[in-house]
Tab-separated table of N, CA, C and O in Angstrom:
chain	number	residue	atom	x	y	z
A	1	UNK	N	16.552	-1.841	-5.237
A	1	UNK	CA	15.490	-2.102	-6.256
A	1	UNK	C	15.276	-0.737	-7.091
A	1	UNK	O	14.980	0.168	-6.560
A	2	UNK	N	15.082	-1.026	-8.385
A	2	UNK	CA	14.969	0.396	-9.025
A	2	UNK	C	13.354	0.281	-9.333
A	2	UNK	O	12.775	-0.623	-9.182
A	3	UNK	N	12.847	1.500	-9.837
A	3	UNK	CA	11.724	1.628	-10.500
A	3	UNK	C	11.214	0.582	-11.329
A	3	UNK	O	9.794	0.216	-11.749
A	4	UNK	N	11.873	0.225	-12.260
A	4	UNK	CA	11.620	-0.791	-13.308
A	4	UNK	C	11.165	-2.090	-13.156
A	4	UNK	O	12.310	-3.099	-12.586
A	5	UNK	N	9.966	-2.491	-12.778
A	5	UNK	CA	9.607	-3.548	-12.162
A	5	UNK	C	9.784	-5.089	-13.215
A	5	UNK	O	9.796	-5.933	-12.799
A	6	UNK	N	10.144	-4.800	-14.341
A	6	UNK	CA	10.333	-5.674	-15.525
A	6	UNK	C	11.573	-6.012	-15.388
A	6	UNK	O	12.052	-7.367	-15.810
A	7	UNK	N	12.829	-5.298	-14.697
A	7	UNK	CA	14.212	-5.736	-14.413
A	7	UNK	C	14.273	-6.805	-13.482
A	7	UNK	O	13.435	-7.094	-12.613
A	8	UNK	N	15.314	-7.788	-13.653
A	8	UNK	CA	15.438	-8.834	-12.567
A	8	UNK	C	16.227	-8.098	-11.330
A	8	UNK	O	16.761	-7.393	-11.245
A	9	UNK	N	15.587	-8.716	-10.220
A	9	UNK	CA	16.108	-8.450	-9.234
A	9	UNK	C	17.448	-8.937	-8.675
A	9	UNK	O	17.545	-10.117	-9.067
A	10	UNK	N	18.306	-8.378	-8.045
A	10	UNK	CA	19.505	-8.552	-7.623
A	10	UNK	C	19.271	-9.440	-6.353
A	10	UNK	O	19.257	-8.671	-5.322
A	11	UNK	N	19.169	-10.752	-6.304
A	11	UNK	CA	18.884	-11.584	-5.225
A	11	UNK	C	19.990	-11.318	-4.016
A	11	UNK	O	19.603	-11.248	-2.951
A	12	UNK	N	21.193	-11.270	-4.377
A	12	UNK	CA	22.158	-11.098	-3.412
A	12	UNK	C	22.081	-9.879	-2.572
A	12	UNK	O	21.883	-9.678	-1.529
A	13	UNK	N	21.753	-8.615	-3.239
A	13	UNK	CA	21.534	-7.199	-2.917
A	13	UNK	C	20.361	-7.336	-2.189
A	13	UNK	O	20.208	-6.571	-0.879
A	14	UNK	N	19.450	-8.077	-2.499
A	14	UNK	CA	17.927	-7.974	-1.774
A	14	UNK	C	18.129	-8.745	-0.420
A	14	UNK	O	17.602	-8.136	0.413
A	15	UNK	N	19.010	-9.708	-0.529
A	15	UNK	CA	19.045	-10.656	0.689
A	15	UNK	C	19.847	-9.579	1.815
A	15	UNK	O	19.615	-9.557	3.110
A	16	UNK	N	20.781	-9.080	1.390
A	16	UNK	CA	21.566	-8.075	2.374
A	16	UNK	C	20.969	-7.157	2.901
A	16	UNK	O	20.789	-6.993	4.020
A	17	UNK	N	20.141	-6.254	1.994
A	17	UNK	CA	19.202	-5.336	2.579
A	17	UNK	C	18.181	-5.763	3.369
A	17	UNK	O	17.820	-5.150	4.473
A	18	UNK	N	17.311	-7.029	3.042
A	18	UNK	CA	16.415	-7.414	3.976
A	18	UNK	C	17.027	-7.825	5.295
A	18	UNK	O	16.413	-7.558	6.293
A	19	UNK	N	17.969	-8.431	5.232
A	19	UNK	CA	18.640	-8.907	6.668
A	19	UNK	C	19.065	-7.843	7.436
A	19	UNK	O	19.079	-7.607	8.913
A	20	UNK	N	19.386	-6.606	6.718
A	20	UNK	CA	19.747	-5.436	7.578
A	20	UNK	C	18.661	-4.692	8.072
A	20	UNK	O	18.688	-4.386	9.235
A	21	UNK	N	17.398	-4.943	7.242
A	21	UNK	CA	16.169	-4.338	7.868
A	21	UNK	C	15.863	-5.072	9.231
A	21	UNK	O	15.290	-4.549	10.226
A	22	UNK	N	16.150	-6.201	9.335
A	22	UNK	CA	15.822	-7.275	10.323
A	22	UNK	C	16.634	-6.734	11.588
A	22	UNK	O	16.163	-6.580	12.588
A	23	UNK	N	17.799	-6.449	11.379
A	23	UNK	CA	18.889	-6.012	12.330
A	23	UNK	C	18.514	-4.834	12.995
A	23	UNK	O	18.335	-4.438	14.280
A	24	UNK	N	18.123	-3.958	11.945
A	24	UNK	CA	17.847	-2.623	12.374
A	24	UNK	C	16.187	-2.473	13.228
A	24	UNK	O	16.123	-1.956	14.242
A	25	UNK	N	15.444	-3.254	12.836
A	25	UNK	CA	14.176	-3.397	13.542
A	25	UNK	C	14.489	-4.163	15.176
A	25	UNK	O	13.972	-3.449	15.751
A	26	UNK	N	15.467	-4.857	15.147
A	26	UNK	CA	15.806	-5.349	16.409
A	26	UNK	C	16.488	-4.120	17.275
A	26	UNK	O	16.221	-3.934	18.460
A	27	UNK	N	17.338	-3.648	16.597
A	27	UNK	CA	18.077	-2.351	17.339
A	27	UNK	C	17.151	-1.279	17.647
A	27	UNK	O	17.439	-0.744	18.726
A	28	UNK	N	16.077	-1.067	16.952
A	28	UNK	CA	15.058	0.084	17.334
A	28	UNK	C	13.952	-0.330	18.158
A	28	UNK	O	13.087	0.251	18.415
A	29	UNK	N	14.163	-1.891	18.539
A	29	UNK	CA	13.017	-2.346	19.409
A	29	UNK	C	11.681	-2.789	18.668
A	29	UNK	O	10.770	-2.694	19.264
A	30	UNK	N	11.823	-2.772	17.326
A	30	UNK	CA	10.572	-3.101	16.514
A	30	UNK	C	10.122	-4.359	16.287
A	30	UNK	O	9.904	-4.995	15.145
A	31	UNK	N	10.664	-5.239	17.329
A	31	UNK	CA	10.430	-6.574	17.108
A	31	UNK	C	9.736	-7.211	18.616
A	31	UNK	O	9.795	-6.501	19.633
A	32	UNK	N	9.003	-8.229	18.547
A	32	UNK	CA	8.568	-8.910	19.710
A	32	UNK	C	8.835	-10.325	19.672
A	32	UNK	O	8.131	-11.297	18.849
A	33	UNK	N	9.667	-11.204	20.325
A	33	UNK	CA	9.857	-12.167	20.352
A	33	UNK	C	10.374	-12.777	19.024
A	33	UNK	O	11.087	-11.990	18.427
A	34	UNK	N	9.649	-14.012	18.299
A	34	UNK	CA	10.267	-14.565	17.018
A	34	UNK	C	8.934	-14.657	16.079
A	34	UNK	O	8.994	-15.356	15.242
A	35	UNK	N	7.807	-14.162	16.583
A	35	UNK	CA	6.599	-14.324	15.632
A	35	UNK	C	6.444	-13.141	14.546
A	35	UNK	O	5.289	-12.778	14.105
A	36	UNK	N	7.353	-12.607	14.330
A	36	UNK	CA	7.380	-11.304	13.441
A	36	UNK	C	8.084	-11.571	12.005
A	36	UNK	O	8.937	-12.679	11.880
A	37	UNK	N	7.635	-11.264	10.887
A	37	UNK	CA	8.146	-11.705	9.486
A	37	UNK	C	8.226	-10.291	8.571
A	37	UNK	O	7.381	-9.514	8.656
A	38	UNK	N	9.446	-10.568	7.985
A	38	UNK	CA	9.598	-9.416	6.948
A	38	UNK	C	9.794	-10.293	5.469
A	38	UNK	O	10.356	-11.436	5.495
A	39	UNK	N	9.087	-9.885	4.429
A	39	UNK	CA	9.533	-10.492	3.110
A	39	UNK	C	9.768	-9.700	1.867
A	39	UNK	O	9.021	-8.414	2.199
A	40	UNK	N	10.252	-9.849	0.954
A	40	UNK	CA	10.605	-9.045	-0.322
A	40	UNK	C	10.656	-10.013	-1.475
A	40	UNK	O	10.942	-11.213	-1.482
A	41	UNK	N	9.806	-9.464	-2.551
A	41	UNK	CA	9.716	-10.026	-3.922
A	41	UNK	C	10.900	-10.288	-4.594
A	41	UNK	O	11.518	-9.322	-4.794
A	42	UNK	N	11.023	-11.389	-5.061
A	42	UNK	CA	12.217	-11.753	-5.976
A	42	UNK	C	11.889	-11.708	-7.538
A	42	UNK	O	12.457	-11.309	-8.470
A	43	UNK	N	10.819	-11.764	-7.983
A	43	UNK	CA	10.037	-11.712	-9.309
A	43	UNK	C	8.963	-10.604	-9.248
A	43	UNK	O	8.417	-10.190	-8.391
A	44	UNK	N	9.052	-9.804	-10.309
A	44	UNK	CA	7.944	-8.981	-10.448
A	44	UNK	C	6.568	-9.120	-10.085
A	44	UNK	O	6.003	-8.332	-9.791
A	45	UNK	N	6.234	-10.422	-10.262
A	45	UNK	CA	4.769	-10.743	-10.040
A	45	UNK	C	4.569	-11.019	-8.724
A	45	UNK	O	3.582	-11.455	-8.058
A	46	UNK	N	5.529	-10.926	-7.608
A	46	UNK	CA	5.610	-11.344	-6.401
A	46	UNK	C	5.368	-12.471	-5.857
A	46	UNK	O	5.494	-12.952	-4.716
A	47	UNK	N	5.445	-13.657	-6.868
A	47	UNK	CA	5.090	-14.818	-6.495
A	47	UNK	C	6.434	-15.771	-5.636
A	47	UNK	O	6.183	-16.543	-4.878
A	48	UNK	N	7.446	-15.206	-6.090
A	48	UNK	CA	8.774	-15.697	-5.319
A	48	UNK	C	9.179	-14.847	-4.613
A	48	UNK	O	9.651	-13.609	-4.982
A	49	UNK	N	9.567	-15.130	-3.201
A	49	UNK	CA	9.966	-13.997	-2.380
A	49	UNK	C	10.688	-14.571	-1.143
A	49	UNK	O	10.940	-15.657	-1.082
A	50	UNK	N	11.576	-13.566	-0.694
A	50	UNK	CA	12.356	-13.944	0.553
A	50	UNK	C	11.706	-13.583	1.838
A	50	UNK	O	10.756	-12.839	1.977
A	51	UNK	N	11.946	-14.752	2.983
A	51	UNK	CA	11.251	-14.448	4.126
A	51	UNK	C	12.226	-15.107	5.146
A	51	UNK	O	13.079	-16.124	4.725
A	52	UNK	N	12.203	-14.414	6.382
A	52	UNK	CA	12.823	-15.193	7.338
A	52	UNK	C	12.389	-16.465	7.712
A	52	UNK	O	11.149	-16.562	7.990
A	53	UNK	N	13.185	-17.422	8.249
A	53	UNK	CA	12.765	-18.565	8.858
A	53	UNK	C	12.088	-18.343	10.255
A	53	UNK	O	12.012	-17.505	11.009
A	54	UNK	N	11.358	-19.487	10.605
A	54	UNK	CA	10.478	-19.360	11.842
A	54	UNK	C	11.460	-19.406	12.965
A	54	UNK	O	12.301	-20.073	12.853
A	55	UNK	N	11.047	-18.639	13.715
A	55	UNK	CA	11.690	-18.678	15.188
A	55	UNK	C	12.939	-18.437	15.426
A	55	UNK	O	13.803	-18.775	16.315
A	56	UNK	N	13.320	-17.594	14.346
A	56	UNK	CA	14.736	-16.798	14.427
A	56	UNK	C	14.763	-15.305	14.855
A	56	UNK	O	13.845	-14.687	13.988
A	57	UNK	N	15.523	-15.044	15.965
A	57	UNK	CA	15.357	-13.795	16.530
A	57	UNK	C	16.001	-12.627	15.245
A	57	UNK	O	16.986	-13.238	14.563
A	58	UNK	N	15.185	-11.566	15.284
A	58	UNK	CA	15.725	-10.445	14.143
A	58	UNK	C	17.200	-10.147	14.397
A	58	UNK	O	17.771	-9.958	13.383
A	59	UNK	N	17.635	-9.939	15.443
A	59	UNK	CA	19.025	-9.722	15.572
A	59	UNK	C	20.237	-10.592	15.157
A	59	UNK	O	21.210	-10.202	14.728
A	60	UNK	N	19.676	-11.783	14.842
A	60	UNK	CA	20.670	-12.746	14.383
A	60	UNK	C	20.480	-13.176	12.767
A	60	UNK	O	21.252	-13.812	12.220
A	61	UNK	N	19.659	-12.435	12.353
A	61	UNK	CA	19.244	-12.949	10.978
A	61	UNK	C	20.559	-12.457	9.811
A	61	UNK	O	20.960	-11.364	10.061
A	62	UNK	N	20.962	-13.154	9.011
A	62	UNK	CA	21.795	-12.851	8.106
A	62	UNK	C	21.267	-13.104	6.684
A	62	UNK	O	20.168	-13.991	6.508
A	63	UNK	N	21.643	-12.642	5.871
A	63	UNK	CA	21.453	-12.749	4.279
A	63	UNK	C	21.134	-14.230	4.087
A	63	UNK	O	20.360	-14.510	3.180
A	64	UNK	N	22.043	-14.973	4.364
A	64	UNK	CA	22.138	-16.552	4.143
A	64	UNK	C	21.038	-17.228	4.566
A	64	UNK	O	20.519	-18.515	4.380
A	65	UNK	N	20.488	-16.593	5.419
A	65	UNK	CA	19.325	-17.321	6.662
A	65	UNK	C	18.181	-17.206	5.905
A	65	UNK	O	16.956	-17.807	6.314
A	66	UNK	N	17.769	-16.070	4.879
A	66	UNK	CA	16.544	-15.866	4.277
A	66	UNK	C	16.128	-17.293	3.268
A	66	UNK	O	16.944	-17.809	2.605
A	67	UNK	N	14.855	-17.550	3.497
A	67	UNK	CA	14.392	-18.519	2.593
A	67	UNK	C	13.631	-18.137	1.176
A	67	UNK	O	13.079	-16.917	1.549
A	68	UNK	N	13.893	-18.790	0.224
A	68	UNK	CA	13.021	-18.457	-0.903
A	68	UNK	C	11.978	-19.363	-0.893
A	68	UNK	O	11.767	-20.519	-0.931
A	69	UNK	N	10.850	-18.490	-1.194
A	69	UNK	CA	9.500	-19.357	-0.999
A	69	UNK	C	8.462	-18.804	-2.308
A	69	UNK	O	8.914	-17.996	-2.791
A	70	UNK	N	7.915	-19.878	-2.656
A	70	UNK	CA	6.899	-19.712	-3.938
A	70	UNK	C	5.589	-19.669	-3.243
A	70	UNK	O	5.048	-20.458	-2.952
A	71	UNK	N	4.754	-18.441	-3.754
A	71	UNK	CA	3.443	-18.406	-2.972
A	71	UNK	C	2.550	-19.252	-3.923
A	71	UNK	O	1.439	-19.567	-3.364
A	72	UNK	N	2.863	-19.843	-4.798
A	72	UNK	CA	1.886	-20.857	-5.576
A	72	UNK	C	2.364	-22.342	-5.176
A	72	UNK	O	1.725	-23.356	-5.783
A	73	UNK	N	3.090	-22.507	-4.301
A	73	UNK	CA	3.342	-23.841	-3.776
A	73	UNK	C	2.696	-24.431	-2.926
A	73	UNK	O	2.810	-24.166	-1.656
A	74	UNK	N	1.539	-25.171	-3.247
A	74	UNK	CA	0.866	-26.145	-2.250
A	74	UNK	C	1.681	-26.724	-1.204
A	74	UNK	O	0.712	-27.046	-0.217
A	75	UNK	N	2.597	-27.369	-1.449
A	75	UNK	CA	3.164	-28.276	-0.523
A	75	UNK	C	4.344	-27.962	0.529
A	75	UNK	O	4.887	-28.358	1.161
A	76	UNK	N	4.452	-26.285	0.544
A	76	UNK	CA	5.780	-25.678	1.200
A	76	UNK	C	5.234	-26.076	2.469
A	76	UNK	O	6.680	-26.378	3.370
A	77	UNK	N	4.315	-26.338	3.185
A	77	UNK	CA	4.159	-26.553	4.699
A	77	UNK	C	4.278	-28.044	5.129
A	77	UNK	O	4.322	-28.422	6.295
A	78	UNK	N	4.335	-28.917	3.894
A	78	UNK	CA	4.854	-30.579	4.317
A	78	UNK	C	6.211	-30.722	4.249
A	78	UNK	O	6.551	-31.706	4.585
A	79	UNK	N	6.990	-29.598	3.954
A	79	UNK	CA	8.515	-29.946	3.856
A	79	UNK	C	9.060	-29.630	5.281
A	79	UNK	O	8.750	-28.989	5.944
A	80	UNK	N	10.371	-30.400	5.409
A	80	UNK	CA	11.014	-30.022	6.695
A	80	UNK	C	11.397	-28.548	6.554
A	80	UNK	O	11.653	-28.119	5.246
A	81	UNK	N	11.806	-27.789	7.448
A	81	UNK	CA	12.094	-26.451	7.515
A	81	UNK	C	10.938	-25.489	6.748
A	81	UNK	O	11.292	-24.595	6.428
A	82	UNK	N	9.805	-25.994	7.102
A	82	UNK	CA	8.598	-25.145	6.621
A	82	UNK	C	8.458	-23.992	7.221
A	82	UNK	O	9.032	-23.837	8.215
A	83	UNK	N	7.925	-22.787	6.572
A	83	UNK	CA	7.839	-21.504	7.448
A	83	UNK	C	6.935	-21.480	8.296
A	83	UNK	O	6.010	-22.552	8.505
A	84	UNK	N	6.874	-20.405	9.191
A	84	UNK	CA	5.942	-20.105	9.984
A	84	UNK	C	4.365	-20.463	9.368
A	84	UNK	O	4.378	-19.489	8.403
A	85	UNK	N	3.469	-21.086	9.795
A	85	UNK	CA	2.282	-21.224	9.237
A	85	UNK	C	1.510	-19.908	8.856
A	85	UNK	O	0.955	-19.357	7.928
A	86	UNK	N	1.409	-18.974	10.128
A	86	UNK	CA	0.644	-17.795	9.922
A	86	UNK	C	1.754	-16.822	8.962
A	86	UNK	O	0.897	-15.928	8.178
A	87	UNK	N	2.804	-16.601	9.212
A	87	UNK	CA	3.626	-16.071	8.191
A	87	UNK	C	3.442	-16.515	6.821
A	87	UNK	O	3.503	-15.544	5.788
A	88	UNK	N	3.446	-17.773	6.507
A	88	UNK	CA	3.170	-18.039	5.189
A	88	UNK	C	1.758	-17.844	4.492
A	88	UNK	O	1.783	-17.104	3.707
A	89	UNK	N	0.692	-17.894	5.379
A	89	UNK	CA	-0.683	-17.522	5.046
A	89	UNK	C	-0.576	-15.902	4.714
A	89	UNK	O	-1.026	-15.501	3.577
A	90	UNK	N	-0.032	-15.024	5.606
A	90	UNK	CA	-0.098	-13.593	5.461
A	90	UNK	C	0.650	-13.440	4.258
A	90	UNK	O	0.326	-12.395	3.252
A	91	UNK	N	2.086	-13.649	4.083
A	91	UNK	CA	3.034	-12.965	3.125
A	91	UNK	C	2.650	-13.879	1.909
A	91	UNK	O	2.746	-12.933	0.671
A	92	UNK	N	2.458	-15.217	2.124
A	92	UNK	CA	2.016	-15.795	0.499
A	92	UNK	C	1.032	-15.214	-0.258
A	92	UNK	O	1.080	-14.925	-1.285
A	93	UNK	N	-0.087	-15.057	0.680
A	93	UNK	CA	-1.140	-14.466	0.264
A	93	UNK	C	-1.283	-12.838	-0.359
A	93	UNK	O	-1.552	-12.716	-1.629
A	94	UNK	N	-0.527	-12.161	0.613
A	94	UNK	CA	-0.225	-10.858	0.004
A	94	UNK	C	0.635	-10.584	-1.117
A	94	UNK	O	0.194	-9.719	-2.251
A	95	UNK	N	1.498	-11.444	-1.133
A	95	UNK	CA	2.584	-11.273	-2.503
A	95	UNK	C	1.843	-11.677	-3.760
A	95	UNK	O	1.937	-11.075	-4.820
A	96	UNK	N	1.067	-12.607	-3.497
A	96	UNK	CA	0.331	-13.381	-4.778
A	96	UNK	C	-0.918	-12.387	-5.308
A	96	UNK	O	-1.246	-12.229	-6.390
A	97	UNK	N	-1.445	-11.667	-4.295
A	97	UNK	CA	-2.730	-11.040	-4.682
A	97	UNK	C	-2.569	-9.320	-4.716
A	97	UNK	O	-3.112	-8.780	-5.520
A	98	UNK	N	-1.260	-8.841	-4.134
A	98	UNK	CA	-0.677	-7.416	-4.407
A	98	UNK	C	0.599	-7.592	-4.808
A	98	UNK	O	1.775	-7.248	-4.083
A	99	UNK	N	1.060	-7.964	-6.151
A	99	UNK	CA	2.141	-7.726	-6.728
A	99	UNK	C	2.924	-6.587	-6.374
A	99	UNK	O	4.366	-6.516	-6.319
A	100	UNK	N	2.405	-5.478	-6.377
A	100	UNK	CA	3.272	-4.365	-6.382
A	100	UNK	C	3.659	-4.138	-4.958
A	100	UNK	O	4.611	-3.249	-4.690
A	101	UNK	N	3.218	-4.920	-4.089
A	101	UNK	CA	3.726	-4.726	-2.329
A	101	UNK	C	5.305	-5.907	-2.737
A	101	UNK	O	4.986	-6.529	-2.485
A	102	UNK	N	6.136	-4.831	-2.804
A	102	UNK	CA	7.422	-5.803	-3.164
A	102	UNK	C	8.022	-6.186	-1.795
A	102	UNK	O	8.962	-7.101	-1.714
A	103	UNK	N	7.744	-5.354	-0.515
A	103	UNK	CA	8.301	-5.631	0.592
A	103	UNK	C	7.124	-5.419	1.436
A	103	UNK	O	6.197	-4.545	1.541
A	104	UNK	N	6.918	-6.591	2.435
A	104	UNK	CA	5.987	-6.759	3.542
A	104	UNK	C	6.758	-6.871	4.874
A	104	UNK	O	7.497	-7.781	4.983
A	105	UNK	N	6.310	-5.944	5.631
A	105	UNK	CA	6.443	-6.119	7.190
A	105	UNK	C	5.596	-6.403	8.079
A	105	UNK	O	4.715	-5.436	8.332
A	106	UNK	N	5.783	-7.391	8.790
A	106	UNK	CA	4.826	-7.970	9.652
A	106	UNK	C	5.273	-8.109	11.174
A	106	UNK	O	6.066	-8.734	11.345
A	107	UNK	N	4.748	-7.112	11.905
A	107	UNK	CA	5.370	-7.315	13.351
A	107	UNK	C	4.290	-7.091	14.364
A	107	UNK	O	3.346	-6.638	14.189
A	108	UNK	N	4.294	-7.515	15.509
A	108	UNK	CA	3.599	-7.558	16.495
A	108	UNK	C	4.076	-6.399	17.670
A	108	UNK	O	4.922	-6.850	18.665
A	109	UNK	N	3.731	-5.214	17.878
A	109	UNK	CA	4.482	-4.355	18.431
A	109	UNK	C	3.775	-4.388	19.932
A	109	UNK	O	2.787	-4.750	20.283
Protein backbone atom coordinates (compact mmCIF):
# COMPACT_ATOMS: atom_id res chain seq x y z
CA UNK A 1 0.00 0.00 0.00
CA UNK A 2 1.27 3.45 -0.79
CA UNK A 3 1.22 6.46 1.49
CA UNK A 4 -1.65 7.98 -0.52
CA UNK A 5 -4.67 7.03 1.59
CA UNK A 6 -7.11 8.40 -1.00
CA UNK A 7 -6.01 5.83 -3.55
CA UNK A 8 -8.00 2.63 -3.75
CA UNK A 9 -6.43 -0.47 -2.28
CA UNK A 10 -5.48 -3.37 -4.52
CA UNK A 11 -7.60 -6.01 -2.79
CA UNK A 12 -5.82 -8.95 -4.40
CA UNK A 13 -2.38 -7.70 -3.36
CA UNK A 14 -3.61 -6.94 0.15
CA UNK A 15 -5.10 -10.44 0.45
CA UNK A 16 -1.82 -12.03 -0.64
CA UNK A 17 0.25 -9.89 1.73
CA UNK A 18 -2.05 -10.48 4.71
CA UNK A 19 -2.16 -14.24 4.10
CA UNK A 20 1.65 -14.24 3.93
CA UNK A 21 1.77 -12.37 7.26
CA UNK A 22 -0.32 -15.12 8.86
CA UNK A 23 1.93 -17.87 7.55
CA UNK A 24 5.08 -15.99 8.62
CA UNK A 25 3.62 -15.49 12.11
CA UNK A 26 3.05 -19.25 12.33
CA UNK A 27 6.57 -19.98 11.07
CA UNK A 28 8.10 -17.67 13.69
CA UNK A 29 5.91 -19.07 16.48
CA UNK A 30 3.93 -15.84 16.90
CA UNK A 31 0.60 -17.61 17.16
CA UNK A 32 -1.23 -19.50 19.85
CA UNK A 33 -4.01 -21.89 19.01
CA UNK A 34 -6.66 -20.29 16.73
CA UNK A 35 -7.75 -17.29 18.83
CA UNK A 36 -5.54 -14.74 17.06
CA UNK A 37 -6.55 -12.32 14.36
CA UNK A 38 -5.00 -9.97 11.82
CA UNK A 39 -6.96 -7.46 9.79
CA UNK A 40 -6.20 -4.95 7.04
CA UNK A 41 -8.36 -2.05 5.87
CA UNK A 42 -9.72 -2.10 2.32
CA UNK A 43 -11.03 1.46 2.42
CA UNK A 44 -9.32 4.69 3.50
CA UNK A 45 -11.81 5.13 6.35
CA UNK A 46 -11.01 1.61 7.62
CA UNK A 47 -14.66 0.58 7.73
CA UNK A 48 -14.31 -2.30 5.23
CA UNK A 49 -11.51 -4.66 6.11
CA UNK A 50 -10.14 -8.16 5.60
CA UNK A 51 -9.85 -10.55 8.54
CA UNK A 52 -9.19 -14.23 9.04
CA UNK A 53 -12.04 -16.64 9.65
CA UNK A 54 -12.59 -17.96 13.14
CA UNK A 55 -10.80 -21.13 14.18
CA UNK A 56 -8.46 -21.37 11.21
CA UNK A 57 -4.80 -21.96 12.05
CA UNK A 58 -2.43 -19.25 10.80
CA UNK A 59 -0.27 -21.77 8.93
CA UNK A 60 -3.19 -22.72 6.67
CA UNK A 61 -4.57 -19.28 5.77
CA UNK A 62 -4.66 -18.42 2.06
CA UNK A 63 -5.61 -15.15 0.40
CA UNK A 64 -9.00 -16.58 -0.59
CA UNK A 65 -9.79 -17.52 3.03
CA UNK A 66 -9.90 -13.91 4.24
CA UNK A 67 -13.34 -12.44 4.91
CA UNK A 68 -14.43 -8.95 3.93
CA UNK A 69 -16.15 -7.31 6.89
CA UNK A 70 -17.88 -3.97 7.34
CA UNK A 71 -17.34 -2.27 10.71
CA UNK A 72 -20.76 -0.61 10.38
CA UNK A 73 -22.68 -3.85 9.79
CA UNK A 74 -24.76 -4.53 12.92
CA UNK A 75 -25.97 -7.90 11.61
CA UNK A 76 -22.58 -9.50 10.91
CA UNK A 77 -22.77 -11.76 13.96
CA UNK A 78 -26.19 -13.16 13.00
CA UNK A 79 -25.04 -14.58 9.65
CA UNK A 80 -23.65 -18.02 8.90
CA UNK A 81 -19.84 -18.01 9.07
CA UNK A 82 -19.85 -15.00 11.40
CA UNK A 83 -16.41 -13.90 12.56
CA UNK A 84 -15.13 -14.68 16.02
CA UNK A 85 -17.08 -12.41 18.38
CA UNK A 86 -14.06 -11.09 20.28
CA UNK A 87 -12.14 -10.47 17.06
CA UNK A 88 -15.14 -8.65 15.61
CA UNK A 89 -15.33 -6.35 18.62
CA UNK A 90 -11.59 -5.65 18.72
CA UNK A 91 -10.94 -5.23 15.00
CA UNK A 92 -14.29 -3.69 14.04
CA UNK A 93 -14.04 -1.04 16.74
CA UNK A 94 -10.38 -0.33 16.10
CA UNK A 95 -10.87 0.10 12.34
CA UNK A 96 -13.94 2.27 12.90
CA UNK A 97 -12.36 4.49 15.56
CA UNK A 98 -8.78 4.68 14.26
CA UNK A 99 -8.89 4.71 10.46
CA UNK A 100 -5.16 5.41 10.32
CA UNK A 101 -4.60 1.89 11.74
CA UNK A 102 -4.63 0.21 8.37
CA UNK A 103 -3.39 -3.13 9.73
CA UNK A 104 -4.15 -4.61 13.16
CA UNK A 105 -2.39 -7.68 14.56
CA UNK A 106 -3.96 -9.35 17.60
CA UNK A 107 -2.10 -12.29 19.10
CA UNK A 108 -1.97 -14.17 22.39
CA UNK A 109 1.72 -14.91 22.95
